[in-house]
Amino acid sequence: MSESNIDIELSYLRKKIDREKDARKQAEVLLENKSTELFDINQRLQEANQQLDVIVTRRTKALKATAERVEITSDELQNTVNRLSLVLDVANAVTWLFNVRHQTMDIAGKSQSLLGIEPTKAIPADDILSRIHKDDQVQLTEELGFALKEGKAISLRCRVMSRNGSYRWFLINGELSSFGAKRSLCVIGSCIEMHEQVEREREVWRMANHDALTGLPNRNHFETQFNALAGESFVSGEGFTLALIDINDFTQINDTYGHRTGDGVLQDFADILRGYSDHATHIARLSGDEYIVVFKNNIATWSAHELCQKLIDECATMSIQDGERLGLSLTMGLAVFPKDGGTMDDLMQSVYSAVQVGKQKKHIGSSCVLYNSSIERERFRERDIRSALKAAIEHQSFDLAFQPIMCNQSRYFVGCEALFRWPDMGGQWDIQEVIDVAENSGLILDLGEQVIDMAFSKLSHLSDMGVKKWVAINISPLQFQFQDVPHIISKALIKYNVDPAMLVVEVTENIFLENITRVAAVLGQLTKMGVRVAIDDFGSGYSSLRYVQSLPLDKIKIDKAFIDNVGSSAESQGIVNAVINMSHSMNYKVVAEGVETEEQLTALKEMGCDFIQGYLFSKPLSFDELIKLDDFSASAPLVLKTHLGRTL
Amino acid sequence: MKGIIFTEFVELVETTFGYGVANALLEGCDLPSGGAYTTVGTYDHEEILSLVGRLQKLTGTPAPDLLEAYGKYLFPKLAEQMTAMSLKFDGALDLLCSLESIIHKEVLKLYPDAELPSFNIKKINAKEILMEYRSCRPFAHLAKGLIDGCGDYYQQTLSVSMKHLNTDTEFSTLITVRQS
């Protein structure tokens, strides 16, 4: 290598060293820049890292909070599930899910102890259905069908076979729903055991609808049953016969034998009625002594009548305690649905009318009356009287007539009987019929009060005139039963300021049918007030000497039926004589009613009858006519003449 | 253009042509950098064009041949960097097919400001690919030298043909590479 080449190379290498130095400086600057850049990047990374840390911390916190919430929710859910499970256990309930597609059921809860089924899934629905009582299966299937087709909620009671194989009552509720990820169609519900409750309800229903003494259905049950039977009858077009049975004078059995025996008789009677169950759709006890039998619609009315007759015969001799025989007298009414009444009220009205007709003959024994149009006419007639009577009571349009009563010894008129009169009464009715209607309808209570007031008004008038003669007024047994008669009379005595001795209260023997202790007490009160008491129409009713003896009486009025035959019938005369003697032996005066002939008068005089009342001396008179009677107003004995003109 | 292209080029000139040519080359070009290159630096690509143009005059070797020879010389240096970047390929064609999708992406991660040519690569068959070179710089021959260097690196024989499709605004060349 030449020297110049060496110089060139050296020069190049020197320059290269310089260039390398420059390059190194460049590189150092670059590195410095890169270092700064890296530092900045690092700084930014740190900041980013910090921000990331903040974000991570925040996110972690949020996640923790969410996790805690999830945990709490999970706990709450678990608690809810536990509570639900407890509630199901306490309520003796299970839950069920009916998978519509697979026709299976899932059961959860106390199904093992309640139903003997392990809580499990996918039990074939038919297996469950077979555990439902056969009478309830159709309804359950129908309700499930409605739930599926119309989305209608299920709620029904049915009997489900329990663990021991017996059926128990459950309340089944359910609703259409869906379940699982695929939202499969299902019906979800509960099955709550309510056997005890249903049994209690049935017991309550039984008590509310049955008579405790006889165990027969009561009026309430009869009314429900009647509506159902009437509905069926309208659909089928076939009527039925209904019998109303009334035990005649049942209170006498209670009074005579005691309530325990009376109850026994009613129970025996109910058993006899049950013997007719094959012929009847319904047998019920409506009240104390009223029973109803609804005959099957294939029993013709004449057959029903025969069966009633058979019942009457069966009851004619019943055995009571110690083998004693007792004849039970029945009054039965028969009416046909819908011919004799298209509603229960109308039919009952008809059958009651028939019984009323029978009741009129009860003194001759049992009877069975088939309702007919004449009874209906009678019923309308009674209704008309009732209606007119009501209006008349409101307008106080009544009056009194007075029939004088003569002393058989002194021949004075010593008093009179006030008789009810209704001046505006229609000509088609008679006064006794009106009184009967008033008695049957209860209108006698208001009417009786008006009569008492009118009688007192006239008594006051007589008193003012200085006429000291008694006035007898009739008091109905109904008034004794439902009104405070002594109080009413006491008020009138004060109001009119009359001497109580001028008043005679006449009561009929029917009063003995009431509580005799109470009757005795009431009559005793009247006697204490100074009012005198007479038994009217003696001999026409019970004529119980025991009662007559025990009551505080002043007079006995012999029924006109006996007086009619005095003088012509030795038998009647004997009875009248006996009554007079008996009454006198008890210090009671005797009044003979309805004396119309001199023969009767002579005979009664011979028998020592104290007082005479009748057409022989005077018909019933208006008050003005009465006070114009010299014989009545005079205080001295007069020679009386009969209207036949003979001097007595 | 990254500094390694310059440092390696100068080193190649020093090695192949001696310090005298290298001195004449660097002294004869009016280089803004003054020829003080560092591998981590970035320099104007015009400088390499100046250097190649000057070398052509000094040595009488055509510029495309110089660029191809340089590319062939450069590839193993770049391959070292690929190894450092844990990039591994089954062979030359595998590497070339991954040029755009893997290698350039990794280069850009290291040098976000690097201006790389684009290659649209089409696989003709298992042994042949078609590479469409597109760049604002006229370095298609450098690319060819690199492809040759790649073949050498994987010890595979590649035949590389080029078809220039340059326009006024862009340098574009279709490069067909066949492995034999």
PDB file of C-alpha atoms in Angstrom, chain A residues 325-564:
ATOM      1  CA  ARG A 325    -150.809 -46.055  74.794  1.00  0.00           C
ATOM      2  CA  LEU A 326    -151.451 -42.568  73.496  1.00  0.00           C
ATOM      3  CA  GLY A 327    -153.602 -41.621  70.562  1.00  0.00           C
ATOM      4  CA  LEU A 328    -152.100 -38.798  68.575  1.00  0.00           C
ATOM      5  CA  SER A 329    -154.728 -36.761  66.757  1.00  0.00           C
ATOM      6  CA  LEU A 330    -153.552 -35.189  63.545  1.00  0.00           C
ATOM      7  CA  THR A 331    -154.977 -32.534  61.264  1.00  0.00           C
ATOM      8  CA  MET A 332    -153.516 -32.822  57.812  1.00  0.00           C
ATOM      9  CA  GLY A 333    -153.871 -30.589  54.798  1.00  0.00           C
ATOM     10  CA  LEU A 334    -152.931 -31.578  51.289  1.00  0.00           C
ATOM     11  CA  ALA A 335    -152.223 -29.257  48.375  1.00  0.00           C
ATOM     12  CA  VAL A 336    -150.794 -29.855  44.926  1.00  0.00           C
ATOM     13  CA  PHE A 337    -147.932 -27.934  43.350  1.00  0.00           C
ATOM     14  CA  PRO A 338    -148.335 -25.934  41.159  1.00  0.00           C
ATOM     15  CA  LYS A 339    -152.119 -26.320  40.803  1.00  0.00           C
ATOM     16  CA  ASP A 340    -152.910 -25.024  44.307  1.00  0.00           C
ATOM     17  CA  GLY A 341    -150.012 -22.576  44.487  1.00  0.00           C
ATOM     18  CA  GLY A 342    -147.144 -21.802  42.139  1.00  0.00           C
ATOM     19  CA  THR A 343    -144.930 -20.348  44.846  1.00  0.00           C
ATOM     20  CA  MET A 344    -144.072 -21.635  48.271  1.00  0.00           C
ATOM     21  CA  ASP A 345    -146.055 -18.882  49.981  1.00  0.00           C
ATOM     22  CA  ASP A 346    -149.144 -19.565  47.866  1.00  0.00           C
ATOM     23  CA  LEU A 347    -148.917 -23.336  48.266  1.00  0.00           C
ATOM     24  CA  MET A 348    -148.339 -23.035  52.021  1.00  0.00           C
ATOM     25  CA  GLN A 349    -151.300 -20.656  52.251  1.00  0.00           C
ATOM     26  CA  SER A 350    -153.438 -23.260  50.506  1.00  0.00           C
ATOM     27  CA  VAL A 351    -152.282 -26.139  52.634  1.00  0.00           C
ATOM     28  CA  TYR A 352    -152.717 -24.057  55.803  1.00  0.00           C
ATOM     29  CA  SER A 353    -156.278 -23.279  54.664  1.00  0.00           C
ATOM     30  CA  ALA A 354    -156.906 -26.993  54.259  1.00  0.00           C
ATOM     31  CA  VAL A 355    -155.542 -27.587  57.775  1.00  0.00           C
ATOM     32  CA  GLN A 356    -157.747 -24.818  59.133  1.00  0.00           C
ATOM     33  CA  VAL A 357    -160.772 -26.581  57.666  1.00  0.00           C
ATOM     34  CA  GLY A 358    -159.632 -29.805  59.285  1.00  0.00           C
ATOM     35  CA  LYS A 359    -159.030 -28.015  62.593  1.00  0.00           C
ATOM     36  CA  GLN A 360    -162.686 -27.097  62.764  1.00  0.00           C
ATOM     37  CA  LYS A 361    -163.379 -30.816  63.059  1.00  0.00           C
ATOM     38  CA  LYS A 362    -160.519 -31.662  65.381  1.00  0.00           C
ATOM     39  CA  HIS A 363    -162.832 -32.377  68.285  1.00  0.00           C
ATOM     40  CA  ILE A 364    -164.057 -35.417  66.401  1.00  0.00           C
ATOM     41  CA  GLY A 365    -160.531 -36.685  65.769  1.00  0.00           C
ATOM     42  CA  SER A 366    -157.874 -36.742  63.057  1.00  0.00           C
ATOM     43  CA  SER A 367    -158.638 -35.537  59.585  1.00  0.00           C
ATOM     44  CA  CYS A 368    -156.966 -35.084  56.256  1.00  0.00           C
ATOM     45  CA  VAL A 369    -158.334 -32.327  54.050  1.00  0.00           C
ATOM     46  CA  LEU A 370    -157.444 -31.928  50.413  1.00  0.00           C
ATOM     47  CA  TYR A 371    -157.349 -28.316  49.390  1.00  0.00           C
ATOM     48  CA  ASN A 372    -160.046 -27.366  46.896  1.00  0.00           C
ATOM     49  CA  SER A 373    -161.602 -24.292  45.358  1.00  0.00           C
ATOM     50  CA  SER A 374    -164.253 -23.898  48.057  1.00  0.00           C
ATOM     51  CA  ILE A 375    -161.515 -23.641  50.648  1.00  0.00           C
ATOM     52  CA  GLU A 376    -159.997 -21.021  48.420  1.00  0.00           C
ATOM     53  CA  ARG A 377    -163.284 -19.140  48.357  1.00  0.00           C
ATOM     54  CA  GLU A 378    -163.400 -19.390  52.126  1.00  0.00           C
ATOM     55  CA  ARG A 379    -159.862 -18.099  52.257  1.00  0.00           C
ATOM     56  CA  PHE A 380    -160.776 -15.109  50.087  1.00  0.00           C
ATOM     57  CA  ARG A 381    -163.827 -14.513  52.229  1.00  0.00           C
ATOM     58  CA  GLU A 382    -161.665 -14.500  55.332  1.00  0.00           C
ATOM     59  CA  ARG A 383    -159.213 -12.203  53.611  1.00  0.00           C
ATOM     60  CA  ASP A 384    -162.025  -9.776  52.760  1.00  0.00           C
ATOM     61  CA  ILE A 385    -163.310  -9.816  56.341  1.00  0.00           C
ATOM     62  CA  ARG A 386    -159.799  -9.321  57.665  1.00  0.00           C
ATOM     63  CA  SER A 387    -159.202  -6.403  55.381  1.00  0.00           C
ATOM     64  CA  ALA A 388    -162.530  -4.709  56.213  1.00  0.00           C
ATOM     65  CA  LEU A 389    -162.008  -5.392  59.904  1.00  0.00           C
ATOM     66  CA  LYS A 390    -158.599  -3.772  59.803  1.00  0.00           C
ATOM     67  CA  ALA A 391    -160.053  -0.611  58.285  1.00  0.00           C
ATOM     68  CA  ALA A 392    -162.913  -0.602  60.792  1.00  0.00           C
ATOM     69  CA  ILE A 393    -160.468  -0.908  63.729  1.00  0.00           C
ATOM     70  CA  GLU A 394    -158.589   2.065  62.346  1.00  0.00           C
ATOM     71  CA  HIS A 395    -161.789   4.125  62.093  1.00  0.00           C
ATOM     72  CA  GLN A 396    -163.209   2.787  65.380  1.00  0.00           C
ATOM     73  CA  SER A 397    -166.488   2.084  63.667  1.00  0.00           C
ATOM     74  CA  PHE A 398    -167.786  -0.514  66.121  1.00  0.00           C
ATOM     75  CA  ASP A 399    -170.622  -0.432  68.569  1.00  0.00           C
ATOM     76  CA  LEU A 400    -171.961  -2.452  71.459  1.00  0.00           C
ATOM     77  CA  ALA A 401    -175.347  -4.033  72.064  1.00  0.00           C
ATOM     78  CA  PHE A 402    -176.444  -4.892  75.568  1.00  0.00           C
ATOM     79  CA  GLN A 403    -178.544  -7.893  76.576  1.00  0.00           C
ATOM     80  CA  PRO A 404    -180.017  -7.488  80.048  1.00  0.00           C
ATOM     81  CA  ILE A 405    -179.565 -10.254  82.638  1.00  0.00           C
ATOM     82  CA  MET A 406    -182.272 -10.816  85.176  1.00  0.00           C
ATOM     83  CA  CYS A 407    -182.047 -12.096  88.722  1.00  0.00           C
ATOM     84  CA  ASN A 408    -184.221 -15.195  88.902  1.00  0.00           C
ATOM     85  CA  GLN A 409    -185.189 -14.546  92.479  1.00  0.00           C
ATOM     86  CA  SER A 410    -185.689 -10.799  92.684  1.00  0.00           C
ATOM     87  CA  ARG A 411    -186.833 -10.420  89.067  1.00  0.00           C
ATOM     88  CA  TYR A 412    -184.631  -7.407  88.713  1.00  0.00           C
ATOM     89  CA  PHE A 413    -182.424  -6.787  85.770  1.00  0.00           C
ATOM     90  CA  VAL A 414    -179.130  -6.943  87.626  1.00  0.00           C
ATOM     91  CA  GLY A 415    -176.807  -6.411  84.743  1.00  0.00           C
ATOM     92  CA  CYS A 416    -176.219  -6.947  81.090  1.00  0.00           C
ATOM     93  CA  GLU A 417    -173.746  -8.490  78.689  1.00  0.00           C
ATOM     94  CA  ALA A 418    -172.031  -6.104  76.265  1.00  0.00           C
ATOM     95  CA  LEU A 419    -172.059  -7.652  72.795  1.00  0.00           C
ATOM     96  CA  PHE A 420    -169.809  -6.603  69.952  1.00  0.00           C
ATOM     97  CA  ARG A 421    -171.586  -5.014  66.970  1.00  0.00           C
ATOM     98  CA  TRP A 422    -170.286  -3.694  63.666  1.00  0.00           C
ATOM     99  CA  PRO A 423    -172.928  -1.369  62.131  1.00  0.00           C
ATOM    100  CA  ASP A 424    -171.213  -1.135  58.737  1.00  0.00           C
ATOM    101  CA  MET A 425    -170.594  -4.862  58.475  1.00  0.00           C
ATOM    102  CA  GLY A 426    -171.432  -6.305  55.076  1.00  0.00           C
ATOM    103  CA  GLY A 427    -174.690  -8.227  54.921  1.00  0.00           C
ATOM    104  CA  GLN A 428    -172.915 -11.334  53.644  1.00  0.00           C
ATOM    105  CA  TRP A 429    -171.089 -11.898  56.943  1.00  0.00           C
ATOM    106  CA  ASP A 430    -172.375 -12.738  60.391  1.00  0.00           C
ATOM    107  CA  ILE A 431    -170.938 -11.387  63.606  1.00  0.00           C
ATOM    108  CA  GLN A 432    -169.608 -14.735  64.900  1.00  0.00           C
ATOM    109  CA  GLU A 433    -167.744 -15.269  61.615  1.00  0.00           C
ATOM    110  CA  VAL A 434    -166.172 -11.828  62.011  1.00  0.00           C
ATOM    111  CA  ILE A 435    -165.116 -12.616  65.583  1.00  0.00           C
ATOM    112  CA  ASP A 436    -163.576 -15.909  64.434  1.00  0.00           C
ATOM    113  CA  VAL A 437    -161.569 -14.103  61.751  1.00  0.00           C
ATOM    114  CA  ALA A 438    -160.503 -11.502  64.305  1.00  0.00           C
ATOM    115  CA  GLU A 439    -159.389 -14.334  66.617  1.00  0.00           C
ATOM    116  CA  ASN A 440    -157.501 -16.183  63.863  1.00  0.00           C
ATOM    117  CA  SER A 441    -155.786 -13.087  62.543  1.00  0.00           C
ATOM    118  CA  GLY A 442    -154.878 -11.541  65.887  1.00  0.00           C
ATOM    119  CA  LEU A 443    -156.996  -8.471  65.142  1.00  0.00           C
ATOM    120  CA  ILE A 444    -158.969  -9.393  68.230  1.00  0.00           C
ATOM    121  CA  LEU A 445    -156.254  -7.698  70.309  1.00  0.00           C
ATOM    122  CA  ASP A 446    -156.924  -4.197  68.943  1.00  0.00           C
ATOM    123  CA  LEU A 447    -160.604  -4.919  68.628  1.00  0.00           C
ATOM    124  CA  GLY A 448    -160.777  -6.192  72.238  1.00  0.00           C
ATOM    125  CA  GLU A 449    -159.157  -3.014  73.531  1.00  0.00           C
ATOM    126  CA  GLN A 450    -161.727  -0.901  71.701  1.00  0.00           C
ATOM    127  CA  VAL A 451    -164.560  -3.036  73.106  1.00  0.00           C
ATOM    128  CA  ILE A 452    -163.200  -2.616  76.648  1.00  0.00           C
ATOM    129  CA  ASP A 453    -163.000   1.154  76.170  1.00  0.00           C
ATOM    130  CA  MET A 454    -166.546   1.373  74.770  1.00  0.00           C
ATOM    131  CA  ALA A 455    -167.940  -0.791  77.570  1.00  0.00           C
ATOM    132  CA  PHE A 456    -166.261   1.379  80.184  1.00  0.00           C
ATOM    133  CA  SER A 457    -167.659   4.487  78.525  1.00  0.00           C
ATOM    134  CA  LYS A 458    -171.160   3.055  78.906  1.00  0.00           C
ATOM    135  CA  LEU A 459    -170.445   1.867  82.451  1.00  0.00           C
ATOM    136  CA  SER A 460    -169.427   5.390  83.274  1.00  0.00           C
ATOM    137  CA  HIS A 461    -172.659   6.608  81.770  1.00  0.00           C
ATOM    138  CA  LEU A 462    -174.668   4.164  83.882  1.00  0.00           C
ATOM    139  CA  SER A 463    -172.693   5.137  86.939  1.00  0.00           C
ATOM    140  CA  ASP A 464    -173.443   8.792  86.287  1.00  0.00           C
ATOM    141  CA  MET A 465    -177.099   7.905  86.046  1.00  0.00           C
ATOM    142  CA  GLY A 466    -176.859   6.217  89.418  1.00  0.00           C
ATOM    143  CA  VAL A 467    -177.622   2.808  87.912  1.00  0.00           C
ATOM    144  CA  LYS A 468    -175.608   0.270  89.877  1.00  0.00           C
ATOM    145  CA  LYS A 469    -175.805  -2.693  87.519  1.00  0.00           C
ATOM    146  CA  TRP A 470    -172.983  -4.770  86.162  1.00  0.00           C
ATOM    147  CA  VAL A 471    -171.826  -4.971  82.611  1.00  0.00           C
ATOM    148  CA  ALA A 472    -170.167  -8.124  81.389  1.00  0.00           C
ATOM    149  CA  ILE A 473    -167.562  -7.933  78.658  1.00  0.00           C
ATOM    150  CA  ASN A 474    -166.024 -10.824  76.741  1.00  0.00           C
ATOM    151  CA  ILE A 475    -162.223 -11.157  76.772  1.00  0.00           C
ATOM    152  CA  SER A 476    -160.651 -13.447  74.182  1.00  0.00           C
ATOM    153  CA  PRO A 477    -158.107 -16.115  75.247  1.00  0.00           C
ATOM    154  CA  LEU A 478    -155.753 -14.439  72.770  1.00  0.00           C
ATOM    155  CA  GLN A 479    -155.980 -11.235  74.786  1.00  0.00           C
ATOM    156  CA  PHE A 480    -155.025 -13.156  77.908  1.00  0.00           C
ATOM    157  CA  GLN A 481    -152.126 -14.703  76.027  1.00  0.00           C
ATOM    158  CA  PHE A 482    -150.674 -11.589  74.429  1.00  0.00           C
ATOM    159  CA  GLN A 483    -151.918  -8.598  76.423  1.00  0.00           C
ATOM    160  CA  ASP A 484    -151.671  -7.399  79.977  1.00  0.00           C
ATOM    161  CA  VAL A 485    -155.433  -7.473  80.522  1.00  0.00           C
ATOM    162  CA  PRO A 486    -155.347  -6.323  84.195  1.00  0.00           C
ATOM    163  CA  HIS A 487    -153.285  -3.313  83.160  1.00  0.00           C
ATOM    164  CA  ILE A 488    -155.701  -2.388  80.338  1.00  0.00           C
ATOM    165  CA  ILE A 489    -158.706  -2.679  82.674  1.00  0.00           C
ATOM    166  CA  SER A 490    -156.928  -0.840  85.462  1.00  0.00           C
ATOM    167  CA  LYS A 491    -156.205   2.063  83.111  1.00  0.00           C
ATOM    168  CA  ALA A 492    -159.859   2.124  81.982  1.00  0.00           C
ATOM    169  CA  LEU A 493    -161.096   2.081  85.593  1.00  0.00           C
ATOM    170  CA  ILE A 494    -159.020   5.166  86.307  1.00  0.00           C
ATOM    171  CA  LYS A 495    -159.906   6.847  83.038  1.00  0.00           C
ATOM    172  CA  TYR A 496    -163.711   6.411  83.494  1.00  0.00           C
ATOM    173  CA  ASN A 497    -163.752   6.424  87.297  1.00  0.00           C
ATOM    174  CA  VAL A 498    -166.170   3.513  87.674  1.00  0.00           C
ATOM    175  CA  ASP A 499    -166.684   0.987  90.439  1.00  0.00           C
ATOM    176  CA  PRO A 500    -164.770  -2.217  89.552  1.00  0.00           C
ATOM    177  CA  ALA A 501    -167.658  -4.219  90.976  1.00  0.00           C
ATOM    178  CA  MET A 502    -169.771  -3.050  88.007  1.00  0.00           C
ATOM    179  CA  LEU A 503    -167.516  -4.973  85.624  1.00  0.00           C
ATOM    180  CA  VAL A 504    -167.704  -8.685  84.897  1.00  0.00           C
ATOM    181  CA  VAL A 505    -165.024 -10.200  82.708  1.00  0.00           C
ATOM    182  CA  GLU A 506    -166.319 -13.206  80.772  1.00  0.00           C
ATOM    183  CA  VAL A 507    -163.793 -15.762  79.604  1.00  0.00           C
ATOM    184  CA  THR A 508    -164.413 -19.006  77.703  1.00  0.00           C
ATOM    185  CA  GLU A 509    -163.147 -22.412  78.686  1.00  0.00           C
ATOM    186  CA  ASN A 510    -160.530 -22.152  75.902  1.00  0.00           C
ATOM    187  CA  ILE A 511    -158.535 -20.048  78.318  1.00  0.00           C
ATOM    188  CA  PHE A 512    -157.649 -23.316  80.075  1.00  0.00           C
ATOM    189  CA  LEU A 513    -155.588 -24.265  77.028  1.00  0.00           C
ATOM    190  CA  GLU A 514    -153.163 -21.558  77.953  1.00  0.00           C
ATOM    191  CA  ASN A 515    -150.672 -21.720  80.784  1.00  0.00           C
ATOM    192  CA  ILE A 516    -153.105 -22.312  83.629  1.00  0.00           C
ATOM    193  CA  THR A 517    -150.750 -20.915  86.265  1.00  0.00           C
ATOM    194  CA  ARG A 518    -150.524 -17.669  84.381  1.00  0.00           C
ATOM    195  CA  VAL A 519    -154.313 -17.622  83.763  1.00  0.00           C
ATOM    196  CA  ALA A 520    -154.917 -18.122  87.492  1.00  0.00           C
ATOM    197  CA  ALA A 521    -152.508 -15.292  88.294  1.00  0.00           C
ATOM    198  CA  VAL A 522    -154.156 -12.886  85.835  1.00  0.00           C
ATOM    199  CA  LEU A 523    -157.685 -13.710  87.003  1.00  0.00           C
ATOM    200  CA  GLY A 524    -156.449 -13.330  90.599  1.00  0.00           C
ATOM    201  CA  GLN A 525    -155.160  -9.847  89.751  1.00  0.00           C
ATOM    202  CA  LEU A 526    -158.539  -8.894  88.293  1.00  0.00           C
ATOM    203  CA  THR A 527    -160.361 -10.221  91.358  1.00  0.00           C
ATOM    204  CA  LYS A 528    -158.058  -8.262  93.639  1.00  0.00           C
ATOM    205  CA  MET A 529    -158.933  -5.115  91.678  1.00  0.00           C
ATOM    206  CA  GLY A 530    -162.607  -5.834  92.503  1.00  0.00           C
ATOM    207  CA  VAL A 531    -163.535  -7.040  89.045  1.00  0.00           C
ATOM    208  CA  ARG A 532    -165.610 -10.175  88.871  1.00  0.00           C
ATOM    209  CA  VAL A 533    -164.893 -13.090  86.567  1.00  0.00           C
ATOM    210  CA  ALA A 534    -167.347 -15.385  84.815  1.00  0.00           C
ATOM    211  CA  ILE A 535    -166.815 -18.510  82.747  1.00  0.00           C
ATOM    212  CA  ASP A 536    -168.776 -18.153  79.515  1.00  0.00           C
ATOM    213  CA  ASP A 537    -170.326 -20.937  77.425  1.00  0.00           C
ATOM    214  CA  PHE A 538    -169.631 -23.484  80.164  1.00  0.00           C
ATOM    215  CA  GLY A 539    -170.092 -27.001  78.882  1.00  0.00           C
ATOM    216  CA  SER A 540    -169.203 -26.299  75.277  1.00  0.00           C
ATOM    217  CA  GLY A 541    -165.493 -26.934  75.726  1.00  0.00           C
ATOM    218  CA  TYR A 542    -163.228 -28.619  78.224  1.00  0.00           C
ATOM    219  CA  SER A 543    -165.426 -28.045  81.267  1.00  0.00           C
ATOM    220  CA  SER A 544    -162.573 -28.964  83.559  1.00  0.00           C
ATOM    221  CA  LEU A 545    -163.908 -28.970  87.070  1.00  0.00           C
ATOM    222  CA  ARG A 546    -160.352 -28.934  88.395  1.00  0.00           C
ATOM    223  CA  TYR A 547    -159.706 -25.603  86.737  1.00  0.00           C
ATOM    224  CA  VAL A 548    -163.120 -24.184  87.628  1.00  0.00           C
ATOM    225  CA  GLN A 549    -162.467 -25.048  91.254  1.00  0.00           C
ATOM    226  CA  SER A 550    -158.996 -23.559  91.348  1.00  0.00           C
ATOM    227  CA  LEU A 551    -159.788 -20.241  89.651  1.00  0.00           C
ATOM    228  CA  PRO A 552    -161.146 -17.145  91.439  1.00  0.00           C
ATOM    229  CA  LEU A 553    -164.574 -17.100  89.696  1.00  0.00           C
ATOM    230  CA  ASP A 554    -167.809 -15.339  90.490  1.00  0.00           C
ATOM    231  CA  LYS A 555    -170.225 -16.772  87.940  1.00  0.00           C
ATOM    232  CA  ILE A 556    -170.663 -19.640  85.573  1.00  0.00           C
ATOM    233  CA  LYS A 557    -172.685 -19.122  82.408  1.00  0.00           C
ATOM    234  CA  ILE A 558    -174.200 -22.324  81.069  1.00  0.00           C
ATOM    235  CA  ASP A 559    -173.911 -22.707  77.309  1.00  0.00           C
ATOM    236  CA  LYS A 560    -177.057 -22.063  75.305  1.00  0.00           C
ATOM    237  CA  ALA A 561    -176.825 -25.553  73.764  1.00  0.00           C
ATOM    238  CA  PHE A 562    -177.818 -27.082  77.124  1.00  0.00           C
ATOM    239  CA  ILE A 563    -180.465 -24.457  77.893  1.00  0.00           C
ATOM    240  CA  ASP A 564    -182.132 -25.085  74.517  1.00  0.00           C
TER     241      ASP A 564
END
